[in-house]
């Protein structure tokens, strides 16, 4: 292994997702000599960004604000948008974080959100209106009401976002170093950052730089760090995205005196196909999600229901639902539908292979047969489904509202969208939990400089 120190750049960027590549493009446009380090090989490059649905949240006063962003890629006459003003964004962040988000950083995020998306459009990222996640079709009209705040998505999702950014990096002649893992921050005696030690195709090497930008994601793909920070239950969970976000630079930054910040025991995770691979695969991207459970009956390996599947719309419950699944034995459950509810399934269910049958007893027997290794209590499962059917109350089913169509006499009850499993074919989808990203990070100031425990920016 060689260990040389002769490469010098103005800026070295660690990572090749959206954060890193947009930073590299901005630095290069400002005249800096930039290099980008990507731990992944070329084929698997691009981090979680490449797996994402490409939905971005930003402020806007009206639909007219969004037109210069989507440009020729979409038609404004097909959608309506309520204003999403900074105060609403602020409230949303306060609600989902329990009021614990950093106020100064939150202000920067909100104040720059619109300009950032517009800048990305200027760079060449194609945007469209987000009709998929959280959008509502207006009854009797041919228009779609866009989800508040999440009105825009990259046309072609994360795959096209990633492809576009790599093309722009190439056009800007920024060197990309693949299979190159940054592992240590090099500092002068006075604490100034002077470079980064990398492990790459040429062995160990130090790249000298005047500024180091970290865009290397969280630690969600590192089982050891998941176990240490999130808890033992997280050691075996599936990872929805890249396998390369393993927290290397978080550790390296702490070794260099950076202040830790954020919710280190917290993460984003969703219900996904239990048959999905251990790490995300680019042929599946975000299509392993299993979020149509409000219209299902969910049973665990012990054959029992364990939550109110219809507590609320899935956008408000999926994070909680994922955590609940993790608490069940084996962290695997089944979502069961019949002919009436299968048309309501998100198209993402097409990536999975359900167990199917024409009677509930046959369905349970086939679940037991296919997933025998998991130890299924099939007799209990059948009784649970029969008890559920008997407890469903009459009433009108309406998937677009909290319809109050419920069960009576069960623990837990299903409080909305409770329909009987009585029309074959019956389908059972195996579901587990997939981690998306972790919340623990480094403290930065409003200039995005990493600070130490005395709140001083790292020079
Ligand atoms: C399935 C899925 C769907 C999602 N959908 C959405 C969505 O619709 N909207 C939304 O806002 N968010 C979504 N997200 C989250 C979103 O993808 C991420 O928050 C965002 O892309 C993170 O960007 P990033 O640049 O910070 O990190 P990443 O895109 O993860 O990039 C990190 C980069 O760092 C590299 N790296 C790591 N360690 C090193 C090292 N030591 N040396 C060199 N390189 C290193 C990695 O290889 C990678 O290139 C989704 C995520 C997933 C997994």
Short mmCIF file of C-alpha atoms in Angstrom, two decimals, residues 57-369:
data_model
loop_
_atom_site.label_atom_id
_atom_site.label_comp_id
_atom_site.label_asym_id
_atom_site.label_seq_id
_atom_site.Cartn_x
_atom_site.Cartn_y
_atom_site.Cartn_z
CA UNK A 57 -40.19 20.09 0.23
CA UNK A 58 -40.03 23.85 -0.37
CA UNK A 59 -42.06 26.99 0.25
CA UNK A 60 -44.22 28.70 -2.41
CA UNK A 61 -46.96 31.33 -2.41
CA UNK A 62 -48.96 29.91 -5.29
CA UNK A 63 -48.81 27.68 -8.33
CA UNK A 64 -47.18 30.47 -10.35
CA UNK A 65 -44.07 30.14 -8.13
CA UNK A 66 -43.69 26.50 -9.20
CA UNK A 67 -44.03 27.09 -12.94
CA UNK A 68 -40.44 28.42 -13.43
CA UNK A 69 -39.20 25.25 -11.71
CA UNK A 70 -41.14 22.60 -13.65
CA UNK A 71 -40.75 24.56 -16.93
CA UNK A 72 -41.57 22.46 -19.99
CA UNK A 73 -41.61 19.20 -17.98
CA UNK A 74 -45.22 19.48 -16.73
CA UNK A 75 -48.57 21.26 -17.24
CA UNK A 76 -49.77 23.64 -14.49
CA UNK A 77 -53.39 23.51 -15.72
CA UNK A 78 -53.62 19.90 -14.51
CA UNK A 79 -52.94 20.71 -10.84
CA UNK A 80 -53.93 23.03 -8.01
CA UNK A 81 -51.67 24.08 -5.15
CA UNK A 82 -52.49 25.72 -1.83
CA UNK A 83 -49.77 28.13 -0.63
CA UNK A 84 -47.00 26.63 1.50
CA UNK A 85 -45.61 29.56 3.42
CA UNK A 86 -42.59 29.63 5.76
CA UNK A 87 -44.83 29.69 8.85
CA UNK A 88 -46.52 26.45 7.76
CA UNK A 89 -43.18 24.77 7.03
CA UNK A 90 -42.01 25.92 10.46
CA UNK A 91 -45.11 24.42 12.10
CA UNK A 92 -44.67 21.13 10.22
CA UNK A 93 -41.08 20.80 11.41
CA UNK A 94 -42.07 21.67 14.97
CA UNK A 95 -44.82 19.03 14.86
CA UNK A 96 -42.74 16.16 13.51
CA UNK A 97 -39.77 16.89 15.79
CA UNK A 98 -41.78 17.62 18.92
CA UNK A 99 -40.40 21.19 18.84
CA UNK A 100 -36.80 20.02 19.15
CA UNK A 101 -35.40 21.14 15.78
CA UNK A 102 -32.59 23.70 15.91
CA UNK A 103 -34.32 27.07 15.30
CA UNK A 104 -31.45 28.72 13.41
CA UNK A 105 -30.79 25.79 11.10
CA UNK A 106 -34.52 25.35 10.55
CA UNK A 107 -34.76 28.99 9.43
CA UNK A 108 -31.94 28.50 6.92
CA UNK A 109 -33.59 25.35 5.58
CA UNK A 110 -36.96 27.07 5.17
CA UNK A 111 -35.69 30.43 3.87
CA UNK A 112 -33.48 28.81 1.22
CA UNK A 113 -35.78 25.93 0.25
CA UNK A 114 -37.43 27.58 -2.76
CA UNK A 115 -34.23 29.16 -4.13
CA UNK A 116 -32.36 25.87 -3.78
CA UNK A 117 -34.88 23.91 -5.82
CA UNK A 118 -34.96 26.69 -8.40
CA UNK A 119 -31.14 26.70 -8.53
CA UNK A 120 -31.21 22.95 -9.15
CA UNK A 121 -33.66 23.56 -12.01
CA UNK A 122 -31.24 26.17 -13.40
CA UNK A 123 -28.46 23.58 -13.24
CA UNK A 124 -30.57 21.24 -15.38
CA UNK A 125 -32.43 18.99 -12.91
CA UNK A 126 -35.89 18.28 -14.42
CA UNK A 127 -38.86 18.81 -12.04
CA UNK A 128 -42.50 17.80 -12.26
CA UNK A 129 -45.55 18.14 -10.03
CA UNK A 130 -45.76 15.41 -7.40
CA UNK A 131 -48.95 13.54 -8.23
CA UNK A 132 -47.81 10.34 -6.52
CA UNK A 133 -47.11 10.73 -2.82
CA UNK A 134 -49.93 12.41 -0.86
CA UNK A 135 -51.62 14.06 -3.88
CA UNK A 136 -55.44 14.01 -4.00
CA UNK A 137 -57.62 13.77 -7.12
CA UNK A 138 -60.34 16.42 -6.95
CA UNK A 139 -63.74 14.70 -7.29
CA UNK A 140 -65.47 15.61 -10.54
CA UNK A 141 -62.48 17.57 -11.88
CA UNK A 142 -59.56 16.49 -14.01
CA UNK A 143 -57.11 18.21 -11.66
CA UNK A 144 -54.93 16.91 -8.87
CA UNK A 145 -54.41 18.80 -5.61
CA UNK A 146 -50.70 18.75 -4.83
CA UNK A 147 -49.53 17.72 -1.37
CA UNK A 148 -48.84 20.77 0.78
CA UNK A 149 -45.09 21.49 0.73
CA UNK A 150 -44.21 18.34 -1.21
CA UNK A 151 -45.56 19.67 -4.50
CA UNK A 152 -42.43 18.94 -6.55
CA UNK A 153 -40.50 15.85 -7.42
CA UNK A 154 -37.61 15.20 -9.74
CA UNK A 155 -38.96 13.86 -13.02
CA UNK A 156 -37.62 10.31 -13.11
CA UNK A 157 -37.13 10.30 -9.31
CA UNK A 158 -33.76 9.72 -7.62
CA UNK A 159 -32.35 7.80 -10.57
CA UNK A 160 -32.63 10.83 -12.87
CA UNK A 161 -31.55 13.25 -10.13
CA UNK A 162 -28.40 11.19 -9.69
CA UNK A 163 -27.76 10.72 -13.42
CA UNK A 164 -28.20 14.45 -14.03
CA UNK A 165 -25.81 15.45 -11.25
CA UNK A 166 -23.11 12.99 -12.38
CA UNK A 167 -23.44 14.35 -15.94
CA UNK A 168 -23.04 17.92 -14.67
CA UNK A 169 -20.00 16.93 -12.58
CA UNK A 170 -18.45 15.34 -15.65
CA UNK A 171 -19.21 18.41 -17.79
CA UNK A 172 -17.56 20.59 -15.13
CA UNK A 173 -14.42 18.41 -15.38
CA UNK A 174 -14.52 17.58 -11.69
CA UNK A 175 -12.47 14.42 -11.01
CA UNK A 176 -14.53 11.56 -9.50
CA UNK A 177 -12.52 9.03 -7.51
CA UNK A 178 -14.51 5.77 -7.24
CA UNK A 179 -13.95 2.96 -4.74
CA UNK A 180 -12.23 5.60 -2.65
CA UNK A 181 -13.21 5.59 1.00
CA UNK A 182 -12.36 8.63 3.10
CA UNK A 183 -11.36 7.47 6.56
CA UNK A 184 -9.42 10.13 8.47
CA UNK A 185 -9.36 13.91 8.57
CA UNK A 186 -5.80 15.22 8.41
CA UNK A 187 -5.03 18.31 10.49
CA UNK A 188 -2.06 20.63 10.99
CA UNK A 189 -0.66 21.20 14.49
CA UNK A 190 -2.90 24.27 14.87
CA UNK A 191 -6.04 22.17 14.24
CA UNK A 192 -6.57 23.38 10.67
CA UNK A 193 -7.95 20.72 8.30
CA UNK A 194 -5.32 20.15 5.61
CA UNK A 195 -6.55 17.02 3.90
CA UNK A 196 -8.20 13.65 4.07
CA UNK A 197 -6.75 10.17 4.22
CA UNK A 198 -8.40 7.79 1.79
CA UNK A 199 -8.31 4.08 1.07
CA UNK A 200 -8.63 3.58 -2.67
CA UNK A 201 -7.42 1.56 -5.65
CA UNK A 202 -3.86 2.81 -4.93
CA UNK A 203 -3.97 1.90 -1.26
CA UNK A 204 -3.75 4.54 1.44
CA UNK A 205 -3.29 8.09 0.24
CA UNK A 206 -3.64 11.61 1.60
CA UNK A 207 -5.43 14.19 -0.54
CA UNK A 208 -4.51 17.72 0.53
CA UNK A 209 -7.18 20.40 0.43
CA UNK A 210 -8.08 23.84 1.74
CA UNK A 211 -11.65 22.82 2.49
CA UNK A 212 -13.24 19.43 3.13
CA UNK A 213 -16.97 18.94 2.52
CA UNK A 214 -18.71 15.95 4.12
CA UNK A 215 -21.70 14.61 2.18
CA UNK A 216 -21.31 10.98 3.16
CA UNK A 217 -24.76 10.23 4.59
CA UNK A 218 -25.69 8.58 7.89
CA UNK A 219 -24.74 5.24 9.49
CA UNK A 220 -27.86 3.25 8.59
CA UNK A 221 -25.90 0.62 6.63
CA UNK A 222 -23.55 -0.11 9.54
CA UNK A 223 -24.96 -2.89 11.79
CA UNK A 224 -22.46 -2.20 14.53
CA UNK A 225 -23.37 1.51 14.77
CA UNK A 226 -27.10 0.72 14.45
CA UNK A 227 -26.82 -1.65 17.39
CA UNK A 228 -24.79 0.83 19.43
CA UNK A 229 -26.96 3.90 18.82
CA UNK A 230 -30.44 2.67 17.85
CA UNK A 231 -30.47 -0.48 19.98
CA UNK A 232 -30.05 -4.26 19.54
CA UNK A 233 -33.39 -4.66 17.73
CA UNK A 234 -31.92 -2.71 14.80
CA UNK A 235 -28.89 -4.90 14.23
CA UNK A 236 -30.55 -7.14 11.62
CA UNK A 237 -32.97 -4.76 9.88
CA UNK A 238 -33.00 -4.41 6.13
CA UNK A 239 -31.54 -1.25 4.61
CA UNK A 240 -33.78 0.44 2.02
CA UNK A 241 -30.97 2.25 0.22
CA UNK A 242 -27.22 2.17 -0.34
CA UNK A 243 -24.90 -0.20 1.53
CA UNK A 244 -22.12 2.41 1.59
CA UNK A 245 -23.48 4.88 4.18
CA UNK A 246 -21.71 3.42 7.20
CA UNK A 247 -20.94 6.53 9.26
CA UNK A 248 -17.19 6.58 8.49
CA UNK A 249 -16.91 10.35 8.36
CA UNK A 250 -19.10 10.88 11.41
CA UNK A 251 -16.52 8.90 13.37
CA UNK A 252 -13.60 10.62 11.65
CA UNK A 253 -15.11 14.02 12.42
CA UNK A 254 -15.52 13.16 16.12
CA UNK A 255 -11.86 12.08 16.18
CA UNK A 256 -11.00 15.55 14.85
CA UNK A 257 -12.97 17.31 17.62
CA UNK A 258 -16.35 17.88 15.94
CA UNK A 259 -19.42 18.26 18.15
CA UNK A 260 -22.08 15.57 17.90
CA UNK A 261 -25.64 16.74 17.36
CA UNK A 262 -29.11 15.50 16.53
CA UNK A 263 -31.09 12.48 17.64
CA UNK A 264 -28.52 9.69 17.70
CA UNK A 265 -31.08 7.09 18.79
CA UNK A 266 -33.47 8.11 16.00
CA UNK A 267 -33.97 7.09 12.39
CA UNK A 268 -36.46 7.01 9.54
CA UNK A 269 -37.80 3.54 8.76
CA UNK A 270 -40.82 2.17 6.88
CA UNK A 271 -42.70 -1.11 6.38
CA UNK A 272 -41.14 -2.95 3.41
CA UNK A 273 -41.35 -6.32 1.67
CA UNK A 274 -40.01 -8.98 4.07
CA UNK A 275 -38.58 -10.78 1.03
CA UNK A 276 -36.60 -7.67 -0.04
CA UNK A 277 -32.82 -7.96 -0.19
CA UNK A 278 -30.74 -6.97 2.87
CA UNK A 279 -29.64 -3.74 1.17
CA UNK A 280 -31.46 -1.66 -1.41
CA UNK A 281 -31.17 -2.77 -5.02
CA UNK A 282 -31.23 -0.33 -7.88
CA UNK A 283 -33.78 -2.39 -9.83
CA UNK A 284 -36.21 -1.86 -6.91
CA UNK A 285 -35.21 1.62 -5.61
CA UNK A 286 -38.08 2.71 -3.29
CA UNK A 287 -40.55 0.16 -4.67
CA UNK A 288 -40.30 -2.29 -1.75
CA UNK A 289 -42.46 -0.05 0.49
CA UNK A 290 -45.65 -1.68 1.79
CA UNK A 291 -47.87 1.23 2.84
CA UNK A 292 -51.41 0.17 1.86
CA UNK A 293 -51.93 -1.50 5.26
CA UNK A 294 -54.91 0.70 6.28
CA UNK A 295 -56.99 -1.47 3.93
CA UNK A 296 -55.51 -4.72 5.24
CA UNK A 297 -55.69 -6.93 8.28
CA UNK A 298 -52.22 -7.32 9.80
CA UNK A 299 -51.20 -10.40 11.76
CA UNK A 300 -47.87 -11.29 13.33
CA UNK A 301 -46.08 -14.67 13.34
CA UNK A 302 -48.07 -15.62 16.45
CA UNK A 303 -51.19 -15.16 14.35
CA UNK A 304 -52.39 -12.12 16.28
CA UNK A 305 -53.39 -8.61 15.28
CA UNK A 306 -51.21 -6.07 17.08
CA UNK A 307 -52.25 -2.54 15.92
CA UNK A 308 -55.19 -0.54 14.67
CA UNK A 309 -54.42 -0.77 10.94
CA UNK A 310 -56.93 2.00 10.19
CA UNK A 311 -55.92 4.53 12.84
CA UNK A 312 -55.23 7.22 10.21
CA UNK A 313 -54.01 7.73 6.64
CA UNK A 314 -50.74 5.91 6.02
CA UNK A 315 -48.70 9.12 5.62
CA UNK A 316 -49.34 9.84 9.30
CA UNK A 317 -48.80 6.34 10.63
CA UNK A 318 -46.19 4.56 8.51
CA UNK A 319 -43.16 5.57 10.62
CA UNK A 320 -44.90 4.40 13.78
CA UNK A 321 -46.11 1.25 12.03
CA UNK A 322 -42.57 0.35 11.03
CA UNK A 323 -41.36 0.59 14.62
CA UNK A 324 -44.30 -1.50 15.77
CA UNK A 325 -43.36 -4.25 13.30
CA UNK A 326 -39.83 -4.27 14.73
CA UNK A 327 -41.29 -5.12 18.14
CA UNK A 328 -43.13 -8.19 16.85
CA UNK A 329 -41.41 -11.59 17.01
CA UNK A 330 -39.00 -12.02 14.10
CA UNK A 331 -39.89 -8.49 12.93
CA UNK A 332 -42.09 -10.02 10.21
CA UNK A 333 -45.86 -9.64 9.83
CA UNK A 334 -48.43 -10.26 7.08
CA UNK A 335 -50.79 -7.75 5.44
CA UNK A 336 -53.91 -9.59 4.25
CA UNK A 337 -56.28 -8.31 1.55
CA UNK A 338 -59.20 -9.73 -0.42
CA UNK A 339 -60.55 -9.02 -3.90
CA UNK A 340 -62.37 -5.86 -2.72
CA UNK A 341 -59.27 -4.16 -1.36
CA UNK A 342 -56.53 -5.30 -3.76
CA UNK A 343 -57.40 -2.57 -6.33
CA UNK A 344 -56.41 -0.05 -3.62
CA UNK A 345 -52.86 -1.36 -3.30
CA UNK A 346 -50.06 0.99 -4.31
CA UNK A 347 -48.46 -0.21 -7.54
CA UNK A 348 -45.27 -0.79 -5.53
CA UNK A 349 -46.82 -4.05 -4.30
CA UNK A 350 -46.17 -5.42 -7.81
CA UNK A 351 -42.51 -5.96 -6.85
CA UNK A 352 -43.50 -8.63 -4.31
CA UNK A 353 -44.90 -12.15 -4.44
CA UNK A 354 -47.93 -12.56 -2.18
CA UNK A 355 -49.25 -15.84 -0.84
CA UNK A 356 -52.65 -16.34 -2.51
CA UNK A 357 -55.61 -18.66 -1.87
CA UNK A 358 -59.36 -18.93 -2.33
CA UNK A 359 -60.21 -19.57 1.32
CA UNK A 360 -58.77 -18.14 4.52
CA UNK A 361 -57.84 -21.58 5.87
CA UNK A 362 -55.97 -22.37 2.65
CA UNK A 363 -54.24 -18.97 2.85
CA UNK A 364 -53.03 -19.56 6.38
CA UNK A 365 -51.81 -23.07 5.47
CA UNK A 366 -49.85 -21.65 2.53
CA UNK A 367 -48.33 -18.89 4.67
CA UNK A 368 -47.18 -21.57 7.11
CA UNK A 369 -45.79 -23.66 4.27
#
